[in-house]
Coordinates of C-alpha atoms and ligand atoms in Angstrom, one line a residue:
X1 CA 262.5 -70.0 -116.7
X2 CA 265.3 -72.5 -116.1
X3 CA 264.2 -76.0 -116.7
X4 CA 265.7 -77.6 -113.6
X5 CA 264.5 -81.1 -112.8
X6 CA 262.9 -81.7 -109.4
X7 CA 265.2 -84.2 -107.8
X8 CA 265.7 -85.8 -104.4
X9 CA 269.4 -85.0 -104.8
X10 CA 268.4 -81.4 -104.3
X11 CA 266.2 -82.2 -101.3
X12 CA 269.4 -83.8 -99.8
X13 CA 271.5 -80.8 -100.7
X14 CA 269.1 -78.2 -99.2
X15 CA 269.0 -79.8 -95.8
X16 CA 272.7 -80.3 -95.9
X17 CA 273.7 -76.8 -96.8
X18 CA 271.0 -74.7 -95.2
X19 CA 270.2 -76.7 -92.1
X20 CA 273.4 -78.5 -91.4
X21 CA 273.1 -77.9 -87.6
X22 CA 269.6 -79.4 -87.3
X23 CA 269.5 -82.8 -85.7
X24 CA 268.2 -86.4 -86.1
X25 CA 267.7 -88.2 -82.9
X26 CA 267.0 -91.9 -82.7
X27 CA 265.3 -93.2 -79.5
X28 CA 267.0 -96.2 -78.0
X29 CA 264.6 -96.9 -75.1
X30 CA 266.2 -94.8 -72.4
X31 CA 267.8 -92.0 -74.4
X32 CA 268.5 -90.9 -77.9
X33 CA 271.6 -91.0 -80.1
X34 CA 271.8 -87.8 -82.2
X35 CA 273.5 -86.7 -85.4
X36 CA 273.4 -83.4 -87.2
X37 CA 271.9 -83.0 -90.7
X38 CA 275.5 -82.3 -91.9
X39 CA 276.6 -85.6 -90.4
X40 CA 273.6 -87.5 -91.8
X41 CA 274.2 -86.0 -95.3
X42 CA 277.9 -87.0 -95.2
X43 CA 276.9 -90.6 -94.2
X44 CA 274.3 -90.5 -97.0
X45 CA 277.0 -89.9 -99.5
X46 CA 279.0 -92.8 -98.1
X47 CA 275.9 -95.0 -98.3
X48 CA 275.4 -94.0 -102.0
X49 CA 279.1 -94.8 -102.7
X50 CA 278.8 -98.2 -100.8
X51 CA 275.7 -99.2 -102.7
X52 CA 277.4 -98.3 -106.0
X53 CA 280.3 -100.5 -105.0
X54 CA 277.9 -103.3 -104.4
X55 CA 276.6 -103.0 -107.9
X56 CA 273.5 -100.9 -107.4
X57 CA 272.9 -98.8 -110.5
X58 CA 270.3 -96.4 -111.8
X59 CA 266.8 -97.9 -111.5
X60 CA 267.8 -100.8 -109.3
X61 CA 265.6 -101.4 -106.3
X62 CA 267.0 -101.2 -102.7
X63 CA 264.6 -102.6 -100.1
X64 CA 264.6 -101.4 -96.5
X65 CA 263.3 -103.6 -93.7
X66 CA 263.5 -101.1 -90.9
X67 CA 262.0 -99.1 -88.1
X68 CA 262.1 -95.3 -88.1
X69 CA 265.7 -94.5 -87.5
X70 CA 268.5 -92.2 -88.7
X71 CA 269.8 -94.9 -91.0
X72 CA 266.4 -95.3 -92.6
X73 CA 266.4 -91.6 -93.3
X74 CA 269.9 -91.9 -94.9
X75 CA 268.4 -94.6 -97.2
X76 CA 265.4 -92.3 -97.9
X77 CA 267.8 -89.6 -99.1
X78 CA 270.7 -91.5 -100.6
X79 CA 269.0 -94.4 -102.5
X80 CA 266.9 -92.1 -104.7
X81 CA 269.5 -89.4 -105.0
X82 CA 272.0 -91.9 -106.5
X83 CA 269.3 -92.9 -109.0
X84 CA 268.2 -96.2 -107.4
X85 CA 264.7 -96.8 -106.1
X86 CA 264.0 -97.0 -102.4
X87 CA 261.5 -99.8 -101.7
X88 CA 260.2 -99.6 -98.1
X89 CA 259.2 -103.1 -97.0
X90 CA 256.4 -103.4 -94.5
X91 CA 257.8 -105.5 -91.6
X92 CA 254.4 -106.6 -90.6
X93 CA 253.3 -108.2 -93.8
X94 CA 252.5 -111.9 -93.8
X95 CA 255.5 -113.9 -94.9
X96 CA 254.0 -114.8 -98.3
X97 CA 253.1 -111.2 -99.0
X98 CA 256.6 -110.1 -98.1
X99 CA 258.0 -112.7 -100.5
X100 CA 255.6 -111.5 -103.1
X101 CA 256.6 -107.8 -102.9
X102 CA 260.3 -108.3 -102.8
X103 CA 260.2 -110.6 -105.8
X104 CA 257.7 -108.5 -107.7
X105 CA 259.8 -105.4 -107.2
X106 CA 263.0 -107.4 -107.9
X107 CA 264.9 -105.8 -105.0
X108 CA 268.6 -106.2 -105.5
X109 CA 269.8 -105.2 -102.0
X110 CA 268.0 -105.2 -98.7
X111 CA 269.0 -103.0 -95.7
X112 CA 267.7 -104.6 -92.5
X113 CA 267.8 -103.5 -88.9
X114 CA 269.5 -106.2 -86.7
X115 CA 266.4 -106.4 -84.5
X116 CA 264.4 -107.4 -87.5
X117 CA 266.8 -110.1 -88.8
X118 CA 264.6 -113.0 -87.4
X119 CA 261.6 -111.7 -89.3
X120 CA 263.6 -111.5 -92.6
X121 CA 265.2 -114.8 -91.9
X122 CA 261.8 -116.5 -92.2
X123 CA 261.6 -115.7 -95.8
X124 CA 265.1 -115.2 -97.0
X125 CA 265.4 -118.4 -98.9
X126 CA 262.4 -117.5 -101.1
X127 CA 263.7 -114.0 -102.1
X128 CA 264.8 -114.5 -105.6
X129 CA 266.6 -111.3 -106.5
X130 CA 268.4 -110.2 -103.4
X131 CA 272.2 -110.1 -104.0
X132 CA 273.3 -108.3 -100.9
X133 CA 272.0 -108.0 -97.3
X134 CA 273.1 -105.0 -95.4
X135 CA 272.6 -105.2 -91.6
X136 CA 272.2 -102.0 -89.5
X137 CA 273.6 -102.6 -86.0
X138 CA 276.0 -105.3 -84.8
X139 CA 273.3 -107.8 -83.6
X140 CA 273.5 -111.5 -84.5
X141 CA 272.6 -112.0 -88.1
X142 CA 273.4 -115.7 -88.3
X143 CA 269.7 -116.6 -88.7
X144 CA 270.0 -115.3 -92.3
X145 CA 272.4 -118.1 -93.1
X146 CA 274.3 -115.9 -95.5
X147 CA 277.2 -113.6 -95.6
X148 CA 276.0 -110.1 -94.8
X149 CA 277.5 -106.6 -94.9
X150 CA 277.5 -104.4 -91.8
X151 CA 276.1 -100.9 -92.6
X152 CA 278.8 -99.1 -90.6
X153 CA 281.6 -101.1 -92.1
X154 CA 280.3 -100.3 -95.6
X155 CA 280.2 -96.6 -94.8
X156 CA 283.6 -96.5 -93.1
X157 CA 285.2 -98.1 -96.2
X158 CA 284.1 -95.2 -98.5
X159 CA 285.7 -91.8 -99.1
X160 CA 283.7 -88.7 -98.2
X161 CA 281.4 -87.2 -100.9
X162 CA 279.4 -88.6 -103.8
X163 CA 278.8 -87.3 -107.2
X164 CA 275.0 -87.6 -107.6
X165 CA 273.8 -88.1 -111.2
X166 CA 271.5 -86.0 -113.3
X167 CA 268.2 -87.8 -113.5
X168 CA 264.9 -87.5 -115.3
X169 CA 262.6 -86.0 -112.7
X170 CA 259.9 -88.5 -113.8
X171 CA 262.0 -91.5 -113.0
X172 CA 261.1 -93.6 -110.0
X173 CA 262.6 -92.5 -106.7
X174 CA 260.8 -94.8 -104.3
X175 CA 258.1 -97.4 -104.1
X176 CA 255.6 -98.7 -101.6
X177 CA 253.1 -101.5 -101.8
X178 CA 249.6 -101.1 -100.4
X179 CA 249.0 -103.4 -97.5
X180 CA 246.8 -105.5 -99.7
X181 CA 243.5 -106.0 -97.9
X182 CA 242.3 -108.1 -100.8
X183 CA 244.6 -110.1 -103.2
X184 CA 248.2 -109.4 -103.6
X185 CA 249.7 -106.0 -102.5
X186 CA 250.0 -103.5 -105.3
X187 CA 253.1 -101.4 -105.9
X188 CA 253.1 -97.6 -106.2
X189 CA 256.2 -96.0 -107.7
X190 CA 256.8 -92.3 -106.6
X191 CA 258.9 -90.2 -109.0
X192 CA 261.5 -87.6 -108.0
X193 CA 259.1 -84.9 -109.2
X194 CA 256.1 -86.2 -107.3
X195 CA 258.1 -86.6 -104.1
X196 CA 259.6 -83.1 -104.4
X197 CA 256.2 -81.4 -105.0
X198 CA 254.5 -83.4 -102.3
X199 CA 257.2 -82.4 -99.8
X200 CA 256.8 -78.7 -100.7
X201 CA 253.1 -78.9 -100.4
X202 CA 253.3 -80.6 -97.0
X203 CA 255.4 -77.8 -95.4
X204 CA 253.0 -75.1 -96.4
X205 CA 251.0 -73.0 -94.0
X206 CA 247.8 -74.4 -95.5
X207 CA 248.9 -78.0 -94.7
X208 CA 251.3 -78.9 -91.9
X209 CA 253.1 -75.5 -91.4
X210 CA 256.4 -77.2 -90.8
X211 CA 259.4 -75.0 -89.9
X212 CA 262.9 -75.1 -88.6
X213 CA 261.8 -74.7 -85.0
X214 CA 259.8 -77.9 -85.1
X215 CA 260.8 -81.2 -83.5
X216 CA 259.1 -83.8 -85.6
X217 CA 258.2 -87.3 -84.3
X218 CA 257.1 -89.5 -87.2
X219 CA 255.4 -92.4 -85.4
X220 CA 253.8 -93.5 -88.7
X221 CA 256.2 -96.1 -90.0
X222 CA 258.6 -95.2 -92.8
X223 CA 257.2 -98.4 -94.5
X224 CA 253.7 -97.0 -94.5
X225 CA 253.1 -94.6 -97.4
X226 CA 256.5 -93.0 -97.1
X227 CA 255.8 -92.0 -93.5
X228 CA 253.2 -89.6 -95.0
X229 CA 256.0 -87.6 -96.6
X230 CA 257.2 -86.3 -93.2
X231 CA 260.9 -87.3 -93.7
X232 CA 261.4 -85.2 -96.8
X233 CA 259.2 -82.3 -95.6
X234 CA 261.0 -82.0 -92.3
X235 CA 264.4 -82.3 -93.9
X236 CA 263.7 -79.4 -96.4
X237 CA 262.7 -77.0 -93.6
X238 CA 265.4 -78.1 -91.2
X239 CA 263.1 -79.4 -88.5
X240 CA 264.8 -81.7 -85.9
X241 CA 263.8 -85.3 -86.1
X242 CA 262.9 -87.6 -83.3
X243 CA 262.9 -91.1 -84.6
X244 CA 261.0 -93.6 -82.4
X245 CA 262.9 -96.7 -83.5
X246 CA 261.1 -99.8 -82.4
X247 CA 259.5 -98.1 -79.4
X248 CA 255.9 -97.7 -80.6
X249 CA 253.8 -98.9 -77.7
X250 CA 252.0 -96.4 -75.5
X251 CA 254.3 -96.7 -72.5
X252 CA 257.7 -96.2 -74.3
X253 CA 256.1 -93.5 -76.5
X254 CA 255.0 -91.6 -73.5
X255 CA 258.5 -91.7 -72.1
X256 CA 260.0 -90.6 -75.4
X257 CA 257.6 -87.7 -75.7
X258 CA 258.4 -86.6 -72.2
X259 CA 262.1 -86.7 -72.8
X260 CA 262.4 -85.3 -76.3
X261 CA 259.5 -82.8 -76.3
X262 CA 258.3 -83.1 -80.0
X263 CA 256.2 -80.3 -81.4
X264 CA 254.8 -82.2 -84.2
X265 CA 253.8 -85.9 -84.7
X266 CA 251.8 -88.1 -87.0
X267 CA 250.2 -91.6 -86.6
X268 CA 247.1 -93.6 -87.2
X269 CA 244.1 -93.2 -84.7
X270 CA 244.7 -96.5 -83.0
X271 CA 248.1 -95.3 -81.7
X272 CA 246.6 -92.1 -80.3
X273 CA 243.8 -94.1 -78.8
X274 CA 246.3 -96.4 -77.1
X275 CA 248.2 -93.4 -75.7
X276 CA 245.0 -91.9 -74.4
X277 CA 244.1 -95.1 -72.6
X278 CA 247.6 -95.3 -71.2
X279 CA 247.1 -91.7 -69.8
X280 CA 244.0 -92.9 -67.9
X281 CA 246.2 -94.3 -65.1
X282 CA 249.6 -92.9 -65.9
X283 CA 251.3 -89.6 -65.9
X284 CA 251.3 -88.3 -69.5
X285 CA 252.9 -85.0 -70.5
X286 CA 252.0 -84.0 -74.0
X287 CA 252.4 -80.2 -73.5
X288 CA 255.1 -79.9 -76.1
X289 CA 252.9 -81.1 -79.0
X290 CA 251.5 -78.3 -81.2
X291 CA 250.5 -80.2 -84.3
X292 CA 249.3 -83.8 -84.2
X293 CA 248.3 -85.1 -87.6
X294 CA 246.1 -88.2 -87.5
X295 CA 245.0 -90.1 -90.6
X296 CA 244.9 -93.4 -92.3
X297 CA 241.4 -94.1 -91.1
X298 CA 238.6 -91.9 -89.8
X299 CA 239.4 -90.0 -86.6
X300 CA 236.6 -90.3 -84.0
X301 CA 235.3 -87.1 -82.7
X302 CA 235.6 -88.4 -79.1
X303 CA 239.4 -88.8 -79.7
X304 CA 239.8 -85.2 -80.9
X305 CA 237.7 -84.0 -77.9
X306 CA 239.6 -86.0 -75.4
X307 CA 243.0 -84.8 -76.5
X308 CA 241.8 -81.2 -76.4
X309 CA 240.1 -81.5 -73.0
X310 CA 242.7 -83.5 -71.2
X311 CA 246.0 -82.4 -72.8
X312 CA 245.2 -79.2 -74.6
X313 CA 246.4 -80.9 -77.8
X314 CA 244.8 -80.2 -81.1
X315 CA 244.4 -83.1 -83.5
X316 CA 244.3 -82.4 -87.2
X317 CA 242.8 -85.1 -89.3
X318 CA 244.3 -85.8 -92.7
X319 CA 243.4 -88.1 -95.6
X320 CA 245.5 -90.0 -98.0
X321 CA 246.4 -93.3 -99.6
X322 CA 249.6 -95.1 -100.6
X323 CA 248.5 -94.2 -104.1
X324 CA 248.4 -90.5 -103.4
X325 CA 252.0 -90.1 -101.9
X326 CA 249.9 -90.0 -99.5
X327 CA 248.6 -86.5 -98.7
X328 CA 245.3 -85.5 -100.3
X329 CA 243.4 -83.5 -97.8
X330 CA 243.7 -82.0 -94.3
X331 CA 241.0 -80.9 -92.0
X332 CA 242.1 -77.4 -90.9
X333 CA 238.9 -75.4 -90.1
X334 CA 238.2 -72.4 -92.4
X335 CA 239.2 -69.0 -91.0
X336 CA 235.7 -67.9 -90.4
X337 CA 234.8 -70.8 -88.1
X338 CA 232.6 -70.2 -85.2
X339 CA 234.5 -71.6 -82.2
X340 CA 231.4 -73.6 -81.3
X341 CA 231.7 -75.4 -84.7
X342 CA 235.4 -76.0 -84.7
X343 CA 235.1 -79.6 -83.7
X344 CA 232.6 -80.3 -86.5
X345 CA 235.2 -79.1 -89.0
X346 CA 238.0 -81.1 -87.4
X347 CA 235.8 -84.2 -87.6
X348 CA 235.5 -83.9 -91.3
X349 CA 237.9 -86.0 -93.4
X350 CA 239.7 -83.0 -94.8
X351 CA 240.0 -80.1 -97.2
X352 CA 241.7 -80.9 -100.5
X353 CA 245.2 -79.6 -100.7
X354 CA 246.6 -77.6 -103.6
X355 CA 248.1 -80.2 -106.1
X356 CA 245.3 -82.6 -105.7
X357 CA 241.9 -82.4 -107.4
X358 CA 239.0 -84.3 -106.0
X359 CA 235.5 -85.1 -107.2
X360 CA 232.6 -87.3 -106.3
X361 CA 231.0 -89.5 -108.9
X362 CA 227.8 -91.5 -109.2
X363 CA 227.6 -95.2 -110.1
X364 CA 227.3 -94.2 -113.8
X365 CA 230.5 -92.2 -113.6
X366 CA 228.9 -88.8 -113.8
X367 CA 230.2 -86.1 -111.5
X368 CA 228.0 -85.2 -108.5
X369 CA 227.5 -81.7 -107.2
X370 CA 229.9 -80.3 -104.6
X371 CA 227.0 -79.6 -102.2
X372 CA 228.1 -81.4 -99.1
X373 CA 225.3 -83.9 -99.6
X374 CA 225.5 -86.0 -102.7
X375 CA 227.3 -89.2 -101.9
X376 CA 229.4 -91.2 -104.3
X377 CA 232.8 -92.6 -104.9
X378 CA 235.7 -90.1 -104.4
X379 CA 238.1 -89.7 -107.3
X380 CA 241.4 -87.8 -107.3
X381 CA 244.1 -86.7 -109.7
X382 CA 247.2 -84.7 -109.5
X383 CA 251.0 -84.7 -109.9
X384 CA 251.5 -87.0 -106.9
X385 CA 248.6 -89.3 -107.5
X386 CA 249.6 -92.6 -109.1
X387 CA 248.7 -93.2 -112.8
X388 CA 249.0 -97.0 -112.6
X389 CA 250.4 -99.8 -110.4
X390 CA 253.9 -101.1 -110.8
X391 CA 253.8 -104.0 -113.2
X392 CA 250.1 -104.4 -112.7
X393 CA 247.9 -102.0 -114.8
X394 CA 244.6 -102.7 -113.0
X395 CA 242.6 -100.3 -115.2
X396 CA 239.5 -100.7 -113.0
X397 CA 241.1 -98.5 -110.4
X398 CA 241.2 -95.6 -112.9
X399 CA 238.5 -93.6 -114.6
X400 CA 239.2 -91.0 -117.3
X401 CA 242.6 -90.2 -115.8
X402 CA 241.3 -90.1 -112.2
X403 CA 242.2 -92.6 -109.5
X404 CA 239.2 -94.3 -108.0
X405 CA 239.9 -94.2 -104.3
X406 CA 237.4 -96.8 -103.2
X407 CA 236.2 -94.3 -100.6
X408 CA 232.6 -93.2 -100.5
X409 CA 231.6 -89.7 -99.4
X410 CA 230.6 -86.2 -100.3
X411 CA 232.5 -82.9 -101.0
X412 CA 231.3 -79.4 -100.4
X413 CA 231.7 -76.0 -102.1
X414 CA 234.9 -75.2 -100.1
X415 CA 236.7 -78.5 -100.9
X416 CA 235.9 -80.1 -97.6
X417 CA 235.0 -83.7 -97.9
X418 CA 233.7 -86.4 -95.7
X419 CA 234.3 -90.1 -96.2
X420 CA 231.3 -92.0 -95.0
X421 CA 232.9 -95.4 -95.7
X422 CA 235.2 -97.5 -97.8
X423 CA 233.2 -99.0 -100.6
X424 CA 234.0 -102.4 -99.4
X425 CA 232.9 -101.7 -95.8
X426 CA 229.6 -100.0 -96.5
X427 CA 226.6 -101.8 -95.0
X428 CA 223.7 -102.2 -97.3
X429 CA 220.6 -102.6 -95.2
X430 CA 217.2 -102.9 -97.1
X431 CA 218.5 -100.9 -100.0
X432 CA 219.9 -98.1 -97.9
X433 CA 223.5 -97.5 -96.8
X434 CA 224.6 -97.5 -93.3
X435 CA 228.0 -95.8 -92.6
X436 CA 230.1 -98.3 -90.6
X437 CA 232.6 -95.4 -89.9
X438 CA 229.9 -93.1 -88.4
X439 CA 228.4 -95.9 -86.4
X440 CA 231.7 -97.0 -84.9
X441 CA 232.8 -93.4 -84.2
X442 CA 229.6 -92.8 -82.4
X443 CA 229.9 -95.9 -80.3
X444 CA 233.5 -94.9 -79.4
X445 CA 232.0 -91.7 -78.0
X446 CA 230.6 -93.8 -75.1
X447 CA 232.8 -93.2 -72.1
X448 CA 233.1 -97.0 -71.3
X449 CA 234.1 -98.0 -74.8
X450 CA 237.8 -98.2 -75.7
X451 CA 237.4 -99.2 -79.3
X452 CA 234.6 -100.3 -81.6
X453 CA 234.5 -101.7 -85.2
X454 CA 231.3 -102.2 -87.1
X455 CA 231.0 -104.7 -90.0
X456 CA 228.1 -105.8 -92.2
X457 CA 226.8 -109.3 -91.7
X458 CA 224.4 -111.2 -94.0
X459 CA 220.8 -110.9 -93.2
X460 CA 217.9 -112.7 -94.8
X461 CA 215.4 -109.9 -94.6
X462 CA 217.6 -106.8 -95.0
X463 CA 220.5 -108.2 -97.0
X464 CA 223.0 -106.9 -94.5
X465 CA 222.8 -105.6 -91.0
X466 CA 225.5 -104.0 -88.8
X467 CA 227.4 -106.1 -86.2
X468 CA 229.1 -103.9 -83.6
X469 CA 232.3 -105.4 -82.1
X470 CA 233.1 -103.4 -78.9
X471 CA 236.0 -103.3 -76.5
X472 CA 234.8 -102.3 -73.1
X473 CA 236.9 -100.2 -70.7
X474 CA 238.5 -102.4 -68.0
X475 CA 236.2 -102.8 -65.1
X476 CA 233.2 -101.2 -66.8
X477 CA 229.8 -102.9 -66.6
X478 CA 228.6 -102.0 -70.0
X479 CA 225.8 -104.0 -71.5
X480 CA 224.2 -104.0 -75.0
X481 CA 221.0 -102.3 -73.7
X482 CA 223.0 -99.2 -72.5
X483 CA 224.8 -99.0 -75.9
X484 CA 221.5 -99.2 -77.7
X485 CA 220.1 -96.4 -75.5
X486 CA 223.2 -94.3 -76.2
X487 CA 222.8 -94.7 -79.9
X488 CA 219.1 -94.0 -79.8
X489 CA 219.4 -90.2 -79.8
X490 CA 222.5 -90.1 -82.0
X491 CA 221.8 -92.2 -85.1
X492 CA 218.8 -93.2 -87.2
X493 CA 216.8 -95.9 -85.5
X494 CA 217.3 -98.4 -88.3
X495 CA 221.1 -98.0 -88.0
X496 CA 221.2 -99.3 -84.4
X497 CA 222.9 -102.7 -84.6
X498 CA 220.8 -105.8 -83.7
X499 CA 224.0 -107.8 -83.2
X500 CA 226.8 -107.0 -80.7
X501 CA 229.9 -108.8 -79.7
X502 CA 232.2 -107.8 -76.8
X503 CA 235.8 -108.5 -77.8
X504 CA 239.2 -108.0 -76.1
X505 CA 240.8 -105.9 -78.9
X506 CA 239.9 -104.9 -82.5
X507 CA 242.2 -106.8 -84.8
X508 CA 244.6 -104.5 -86.6
X509 CA 246.2 -104.4 -90.1
X510 CA 249.9 -104.3 -90.7
X511 CA 249.7 -100.5 -90.6
X512 CA 247.6 -100.4 -87.4
X513 CA 244.1 -99.8 -88.8
X514 CA 241.0 -101.8 -87.8
X515 CA 241.1 -105.1 -89.7
X516 CA 237.5 -105.6 -90.5
X517 CA 238.0 -108.6 -92.8
X518 CA 239.3 -110.5 -89.8
X519 CA 236.2 -109.6 -87.9
X520 CA 234.0 -110.7 -90.8
X521 CA 235.9 -114.0 -91.0
X522 CA 235.6 -114.5 -87.3
X523 CA 231.9 -114.0 -87.5
X524 CA 231.5 -116.3 -90.4
X525 CA 233.4 -119.0 -88.6
X526 CA 231.1 -118.6 -85.5
X527 CA 234.0 -117.4 -83.4
X528 CA 232.4 -114.3 -82.1
X529 CA 230.1 -114.4 -79.1
X530 CA 227.2 -112.4 -80.6
X531 CA 224.4 -111.0 -78.4
Ligands
LIG601 P1 245.4 -99.6 -96.9 O1 244.5 -99.6 -98.1 O2 246.2 -100.9 -96.7 O3 244.7 -99.2 -95.6 P2 246.5 -97.0 -97.3 O4 247.2 -96.5 -96.0 O5 247.0 -96.6 -98.6 O6 246.5 -98.6 -97.2 O7 244.9 -96.7 -97.1 C1 244.3 -95.6 -97.7 C2 242.9 -95.6 -97.3 O8 242.8 -95.2 -95.9 C3 242.0 -94.6 -97.9 O9 241.5 -95.0 -99.1 C4 240.9 -94.4 -96.9 O10 239.9 -95.5 -97.0 C5 241.6 -94.6 -95.6 N1 241.8 -93.3 -94.9 C6 242.9 -92.6 -94.9 N2 242.8 -91.5 -94.2 C7 241.5 -91.4 -93.8 C8 240.7 -90.5 -93.0 N3 241.2 -89.4 -92.5 N4 239.4 -90.9 -92.8 C9 238.9 -92.0 -93.3 N5 239.6 -92.9 -94.0 C10 240.9 -92.6 -94.3

């Protein structure tokens, strides 16, 4: 066979030549602006030429500080295709973390949306390696206190076309830092090869079944684990894009969905929960949605049920990590599923996808049986699983060539697995483990609960006991007693929390997950009103 390298250059070329008439729409609040794939590809060429003119060469890092937009997609395609490395910066990082990742990756250029200029301006003086700032949009950029380039001016100054180089498929194409729940964020570098294979896998019928007829709405930010690979996967099948820009709250999202009629979307559970709550007292038309992929944290059964019952929308849970590109598993029920059990399958974390191997290991490192019972740490390996962190070997995260996920759970004989907890969130009560995930998902099944997060708190007798932090539905008269009764028939008696706190909202991480370390700190500081 011919030994052709797997390159993002060829991802770009395929969308351009085969699906030139497909479209990329970027939502602007009331309506969308739209370009065809052919136009996006032509602009991508000009971006590559412009970055070259600015001195960006093979291997140089180009940061993006952007919402999900057409221009961000142009950077996704053009920066790697020209041989540079796309570094997606999380706009919600704390300033000191942002400074750390830009300096650690040694970004040479940063492309920033004009609406995000104030956020970047807070740290700009501490960024040591940035030589050029490219602003998308014509908004005021004076806060940066530097000369900037305007994206459109740069593109307009170039000739059409770009001669993309031959590259080693193993060279870095893109990088993303984990959101760093402890210590500094860690960088993961994706190669051309890993990105190409991941994109192919994602489109397959066994995974997301993406096709030209789809209209794809990636709500998951393009700075969170490469927007789960959706940009490349949708581009290679010629699906239309609907980019939400900065309109990520439930109300504008509802409007966008109604106007643009996406068939496929992906986002973390908190987004879907917010939208569901919005739908309680607003008109919400979700009838266009055929595939809704939800992952990043465990998807509560009650959420899947509510979408099916109220809107006829099927939620498909997926599992992944920044370290795994990110797709590792997807919970599509097996073909012989009894309809009465469909929800059970969908509530599982996922079924491992071709290209990723998964195993469960005991504390001593030995592999546990795939029997759907034995619980241990999940380990994965495969061509789109990272082999190390960028400039930070961290050997403890690896074991015999496998990545230690830090997730605890079981796997069954058909490759379905269930995460019962993150190792750092597991509650150890009297020598036994309580799954914080199962507990909070059960509590969220109560009709008067909007959100709930469970953390372990120190206990003299049991070592740790669960503290349930609950957000009540507005106007509901829900008391601890009723919640305890609700749990009585649903979980083991010793799992039922002794401590409860009613809170206004569960704090969220920079990628929209429940931020349990904030809750633990609030409890330790005596800031929670515990009953
Ligand atoms: P962060 O570590 O900052 O949350 P990632 O997005 O890379 O950044 O998080 C990966 C982790 O998210 C996984 O290790 C796992 O704990 C969690 N996760 C992802 N998908 C699921 C899922 N479907 N169910 C439970 N946990 C999930």
